[in-house]
CSV table of C-alpha atoms in Angstrom, one decimal:
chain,number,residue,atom,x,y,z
H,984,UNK,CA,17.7,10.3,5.3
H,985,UNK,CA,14.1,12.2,5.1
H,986,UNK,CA,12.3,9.3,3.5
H,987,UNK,CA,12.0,5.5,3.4
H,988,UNK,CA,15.2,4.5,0.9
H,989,UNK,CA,15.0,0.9,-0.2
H,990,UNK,CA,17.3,-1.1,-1.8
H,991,UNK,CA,18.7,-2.3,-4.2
H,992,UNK,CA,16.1,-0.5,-6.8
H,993,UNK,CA,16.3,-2.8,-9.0
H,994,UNK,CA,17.8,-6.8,-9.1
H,995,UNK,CA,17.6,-9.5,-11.6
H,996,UNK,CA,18.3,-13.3,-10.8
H,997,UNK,CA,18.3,-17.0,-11.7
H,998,UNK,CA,15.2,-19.1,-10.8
H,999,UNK,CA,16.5,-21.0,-7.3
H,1000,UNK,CA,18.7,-18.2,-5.9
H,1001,UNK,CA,18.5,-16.2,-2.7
H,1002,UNK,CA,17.8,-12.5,-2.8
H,1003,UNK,CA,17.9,-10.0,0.0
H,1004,UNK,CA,16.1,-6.5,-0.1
H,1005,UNK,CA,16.8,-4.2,2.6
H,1006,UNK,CA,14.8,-1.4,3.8
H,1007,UNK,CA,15.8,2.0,5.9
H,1008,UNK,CA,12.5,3.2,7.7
H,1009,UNK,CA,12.6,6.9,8.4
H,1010,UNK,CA,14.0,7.5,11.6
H,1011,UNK,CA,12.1,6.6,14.7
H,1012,UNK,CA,9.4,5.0,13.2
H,1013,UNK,CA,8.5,2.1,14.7
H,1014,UNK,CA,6.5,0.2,12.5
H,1015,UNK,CA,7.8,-1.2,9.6
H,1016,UNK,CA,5.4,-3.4,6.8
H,1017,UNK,CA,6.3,-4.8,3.6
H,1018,UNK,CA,4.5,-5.2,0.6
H,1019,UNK,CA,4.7,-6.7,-3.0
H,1020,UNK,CA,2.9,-6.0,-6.2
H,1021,UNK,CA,2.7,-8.3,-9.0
H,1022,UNK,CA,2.3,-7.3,-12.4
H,1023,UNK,CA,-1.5,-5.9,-12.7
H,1024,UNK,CA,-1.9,-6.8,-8.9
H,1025,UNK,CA,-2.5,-4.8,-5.8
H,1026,UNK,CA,-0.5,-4.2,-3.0
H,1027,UNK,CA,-0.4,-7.5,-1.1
H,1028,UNK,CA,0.0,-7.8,2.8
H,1029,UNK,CA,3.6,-9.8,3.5
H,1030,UNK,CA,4.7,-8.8,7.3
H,1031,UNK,CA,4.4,-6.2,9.6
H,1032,UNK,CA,7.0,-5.5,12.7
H,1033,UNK,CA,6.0,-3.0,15.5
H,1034,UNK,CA,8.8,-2.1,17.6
H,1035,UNK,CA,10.0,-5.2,20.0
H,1036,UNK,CA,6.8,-7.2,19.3
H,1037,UNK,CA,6.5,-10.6,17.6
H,1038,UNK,CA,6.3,-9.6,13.8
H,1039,UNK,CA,2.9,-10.3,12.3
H,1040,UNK,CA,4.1,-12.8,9.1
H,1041,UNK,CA,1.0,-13.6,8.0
H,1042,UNK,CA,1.4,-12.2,4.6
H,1043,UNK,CA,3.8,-14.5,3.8
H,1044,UNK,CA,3.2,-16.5,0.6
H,1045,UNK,CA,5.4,-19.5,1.7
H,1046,UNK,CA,8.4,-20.6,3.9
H,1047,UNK,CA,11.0,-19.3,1.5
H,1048,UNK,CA,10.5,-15.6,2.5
H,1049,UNK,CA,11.1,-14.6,5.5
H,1050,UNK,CA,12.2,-10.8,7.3
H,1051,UNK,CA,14.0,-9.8,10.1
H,1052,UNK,CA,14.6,-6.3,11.4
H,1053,UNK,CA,17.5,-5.8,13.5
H,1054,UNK,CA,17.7,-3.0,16.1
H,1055,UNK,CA,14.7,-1.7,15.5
H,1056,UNK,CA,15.8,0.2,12.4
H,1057,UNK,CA,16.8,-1.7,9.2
H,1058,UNK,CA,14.8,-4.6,7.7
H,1059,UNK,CA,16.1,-7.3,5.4
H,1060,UNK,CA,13.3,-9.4,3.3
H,1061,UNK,CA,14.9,-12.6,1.8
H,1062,UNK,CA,13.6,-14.8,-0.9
H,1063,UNK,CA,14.8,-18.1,-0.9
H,1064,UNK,CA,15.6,-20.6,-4.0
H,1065,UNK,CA,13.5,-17.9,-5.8
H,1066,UNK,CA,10.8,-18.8,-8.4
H,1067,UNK,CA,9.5,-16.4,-11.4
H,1068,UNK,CA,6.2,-16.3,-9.7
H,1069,UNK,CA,8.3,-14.2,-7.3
H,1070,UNK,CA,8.9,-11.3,-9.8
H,1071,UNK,CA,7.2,-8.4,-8.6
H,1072,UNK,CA,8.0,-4.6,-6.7
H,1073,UNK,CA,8.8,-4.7,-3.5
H,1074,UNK,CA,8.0,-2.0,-1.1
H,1075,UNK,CA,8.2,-1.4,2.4
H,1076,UNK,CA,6.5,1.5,4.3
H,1077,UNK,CA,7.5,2.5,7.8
H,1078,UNK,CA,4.7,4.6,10.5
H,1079,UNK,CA,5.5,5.9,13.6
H,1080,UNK,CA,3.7,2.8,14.9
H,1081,UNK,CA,1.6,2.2,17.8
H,1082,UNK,CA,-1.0,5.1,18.4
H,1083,UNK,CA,-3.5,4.1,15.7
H,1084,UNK,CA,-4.6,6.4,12.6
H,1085,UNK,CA,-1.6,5.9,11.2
H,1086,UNK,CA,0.1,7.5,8.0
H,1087,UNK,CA,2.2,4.9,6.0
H,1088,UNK,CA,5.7,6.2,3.7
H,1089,UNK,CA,6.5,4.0,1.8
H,1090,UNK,CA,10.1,3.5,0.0
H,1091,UNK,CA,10.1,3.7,-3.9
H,1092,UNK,CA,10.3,-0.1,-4.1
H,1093,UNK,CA,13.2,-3.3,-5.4
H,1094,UNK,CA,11.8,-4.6,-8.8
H,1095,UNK,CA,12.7,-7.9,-8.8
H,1096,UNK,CA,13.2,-9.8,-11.3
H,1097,UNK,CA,13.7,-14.0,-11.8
H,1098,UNK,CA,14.9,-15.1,-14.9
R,1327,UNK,CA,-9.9,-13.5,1.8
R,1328,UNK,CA,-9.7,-9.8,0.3
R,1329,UNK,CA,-11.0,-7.4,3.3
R,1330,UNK,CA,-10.2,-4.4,1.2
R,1331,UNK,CA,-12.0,-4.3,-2.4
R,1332,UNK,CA,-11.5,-1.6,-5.2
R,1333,UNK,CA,-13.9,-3.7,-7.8
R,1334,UNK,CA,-13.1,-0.9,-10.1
R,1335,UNK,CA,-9.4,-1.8,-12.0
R,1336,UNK,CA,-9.7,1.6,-13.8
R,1337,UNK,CA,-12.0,4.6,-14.3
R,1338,UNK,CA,-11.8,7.2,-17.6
R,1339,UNK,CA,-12.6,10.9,-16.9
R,1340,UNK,CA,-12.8,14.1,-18.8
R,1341,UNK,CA,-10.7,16.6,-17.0
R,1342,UNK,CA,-12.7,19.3,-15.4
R,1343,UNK,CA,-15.1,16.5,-14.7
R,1344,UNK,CA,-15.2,14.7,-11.0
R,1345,UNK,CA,-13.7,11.2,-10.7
R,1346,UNK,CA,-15.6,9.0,-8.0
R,1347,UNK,CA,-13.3,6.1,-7.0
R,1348,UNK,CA,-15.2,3.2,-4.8
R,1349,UNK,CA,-13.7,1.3,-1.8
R,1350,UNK,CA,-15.2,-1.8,0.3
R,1351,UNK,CA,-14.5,-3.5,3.7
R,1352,UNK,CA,-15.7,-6.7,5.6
R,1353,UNK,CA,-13.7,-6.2,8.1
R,1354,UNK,CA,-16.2,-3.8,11.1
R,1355,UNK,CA,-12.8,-3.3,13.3
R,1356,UNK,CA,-11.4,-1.2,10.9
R,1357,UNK,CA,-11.1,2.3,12.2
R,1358,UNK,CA,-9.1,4.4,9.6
R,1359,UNK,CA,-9.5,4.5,6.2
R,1360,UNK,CA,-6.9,6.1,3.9
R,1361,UNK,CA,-6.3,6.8,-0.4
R,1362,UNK,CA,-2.9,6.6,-1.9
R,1363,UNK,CA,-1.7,7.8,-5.2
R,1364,UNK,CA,1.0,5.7,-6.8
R,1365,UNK,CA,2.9,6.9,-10.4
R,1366,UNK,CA,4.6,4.4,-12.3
R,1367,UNK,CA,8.6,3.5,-10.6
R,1368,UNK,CA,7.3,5.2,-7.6
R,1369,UNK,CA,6.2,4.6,-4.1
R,1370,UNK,CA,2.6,5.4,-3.1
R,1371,UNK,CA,2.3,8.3,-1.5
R,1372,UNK,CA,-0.2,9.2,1.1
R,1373,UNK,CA,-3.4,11.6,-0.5
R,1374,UNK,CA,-6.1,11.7,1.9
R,1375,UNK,CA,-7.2,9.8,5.0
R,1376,UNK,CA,-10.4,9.8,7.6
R,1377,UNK,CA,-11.1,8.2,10.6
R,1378,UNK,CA,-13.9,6.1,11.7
R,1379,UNK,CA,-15.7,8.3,13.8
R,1380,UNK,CA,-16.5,10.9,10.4
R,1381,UNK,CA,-18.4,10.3,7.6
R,1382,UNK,CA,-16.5,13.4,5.1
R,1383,UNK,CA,-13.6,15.0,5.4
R,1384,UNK,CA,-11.8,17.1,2.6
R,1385,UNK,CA,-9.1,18.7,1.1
R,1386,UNK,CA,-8.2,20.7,-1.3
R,1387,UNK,CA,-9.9,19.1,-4.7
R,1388,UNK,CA,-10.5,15.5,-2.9
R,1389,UNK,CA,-13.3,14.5,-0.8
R,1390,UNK,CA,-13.6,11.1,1.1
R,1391,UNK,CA,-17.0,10.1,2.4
R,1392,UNK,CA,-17.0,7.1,5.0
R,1393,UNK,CA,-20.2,5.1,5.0
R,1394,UNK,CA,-19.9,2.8,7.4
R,1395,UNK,CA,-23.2,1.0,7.4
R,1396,UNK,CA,-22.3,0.2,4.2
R,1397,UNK,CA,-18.6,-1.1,4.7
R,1398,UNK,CA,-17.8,1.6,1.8
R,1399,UNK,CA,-15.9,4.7,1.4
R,1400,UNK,CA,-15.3,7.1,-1.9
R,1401,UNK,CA,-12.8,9.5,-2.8
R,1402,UNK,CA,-13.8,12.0,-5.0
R,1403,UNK,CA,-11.8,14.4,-7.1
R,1404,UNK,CA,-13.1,17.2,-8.6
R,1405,UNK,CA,-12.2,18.8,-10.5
R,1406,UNK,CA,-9.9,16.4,-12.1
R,1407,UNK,CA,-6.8,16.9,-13.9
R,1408,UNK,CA,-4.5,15.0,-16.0
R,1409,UNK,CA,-2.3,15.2,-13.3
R,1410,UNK,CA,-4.4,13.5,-11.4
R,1411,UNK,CA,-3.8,10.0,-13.7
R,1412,UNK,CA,-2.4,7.4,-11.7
R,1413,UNK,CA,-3.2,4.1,-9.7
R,1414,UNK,CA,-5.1,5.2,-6.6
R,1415,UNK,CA,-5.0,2.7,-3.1
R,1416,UNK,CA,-7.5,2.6,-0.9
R,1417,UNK,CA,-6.0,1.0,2.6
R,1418,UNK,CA,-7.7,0.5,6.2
R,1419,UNK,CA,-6.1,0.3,9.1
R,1420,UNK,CA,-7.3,-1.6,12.3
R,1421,UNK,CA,-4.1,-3.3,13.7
R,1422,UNK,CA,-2.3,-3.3,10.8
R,1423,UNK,CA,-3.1,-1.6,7.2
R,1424,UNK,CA,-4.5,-4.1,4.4
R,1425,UNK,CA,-5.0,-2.4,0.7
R,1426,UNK,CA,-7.1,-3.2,-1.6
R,1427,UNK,CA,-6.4,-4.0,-5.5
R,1428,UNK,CA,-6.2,-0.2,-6.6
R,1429,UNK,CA,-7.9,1.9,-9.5
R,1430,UNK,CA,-6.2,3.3,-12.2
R,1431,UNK,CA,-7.2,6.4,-13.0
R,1432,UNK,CA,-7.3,7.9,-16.8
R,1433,UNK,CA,-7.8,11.8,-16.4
R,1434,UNK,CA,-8.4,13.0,-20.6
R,1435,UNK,CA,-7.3,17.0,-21.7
């Protein structure tokens, strides 16, 4: 597709299970980051991949998230035993990558939501 | 550790009038500076960017000045619209892009 398409766009769960959001970067970008927002927050750091390098992760607020990206392409973010603190948008942004002064698209975000 | 600070969580302005939205850095390896716009349900989407090297650069109805001395840069808008009300990120890049807290924005017909 033209853009960064996230998904799913929205997802609801129970307090303690595992979520997975999944991102499609625009083609041949390279650099893929993810990003939260909380409620009345910013956008807050979580991890950064750039192509075959060891991802930066850390953005991570604890050891039950954690993001692979296979290929190169797609990226899966997982949340593990979730908590409600957890409830927030979810965005991811992919750059070409690499050659500085770089322009970010970002996807239109997974609300999540624990319960 | 913030290294990106909009101290500003929202600004009021008559349309016609300009809006002047503040942005702060500690970090001094920063070397590109860019403003996103972000509606409600939607992604941010890129507005205006300037490199470390320039102290202005502008398009259109927005303006960002780079003061890097300072550790600040501003976007300005003018003249606004109310099309121009929405949540406004300023990011900076060095190895990877950090963003700061965000303004909203409240443009008034």
């Amino acid at each position: 597709g033209a853009g960064v398409s996230q998904s799913p766009s929205n997802k609801v769960t129970e307090k303690g299970k595992d979520v997975e959001l999944r991102c499609d970067p625009i083609s041949g970008h390279t650099a893929l980051y993810w990003y939260r927002q909380s409620l009345g927050q910013g956008l807050e750091f979580l991890i950064y991949f750039q192509g075959n390098s060891a991802p930066d992760k850390s953005g991570l607020p604890s050891d039950r998230f954690s993001a692979e990206r296979t290929g190169g392409s797609v990226s899966t973010l997982t949340i593990q035993r979730t908590q409600q603190e957890d409830s927030a948008v979810y965005l991811c942004a992919s750059s070409l990558g690499g050659q500085g002064y770089e322009k970010l698209f970002f996807g239109s975000g997974t609300q999540l939501s624990v319960l | 550790d913030q290294q990106v600070k909009q101290n500003s969580p929202s600004l009021s302005v008559q349309e016609g009038r300009i809006s002047i939205l503040n942005c702060d850095y500690t970090n001094s390896m920063f070397d590109y500076f860019l403003w996103y716009k972000k509606y409600p349900a939607e992604g941010p989407t890129f507005l205006i960017s300037i490199s470390s090297i320039k102290d202005k650069n502008e398009d259109g109805r927005f303006t960002v000045f780079l003061n890097k001395s300072a550790k600040h840069l501003s976007l300005h808008i003018v003249p606004s619209q109310p099309g121009d009300s929405a949540v406004y990120f300023c990011a900076a890049q060095g190895f990877k892009t950090i963003f700061g807290a965000g303004t909203r924005l409240f443009v008034k017909a």
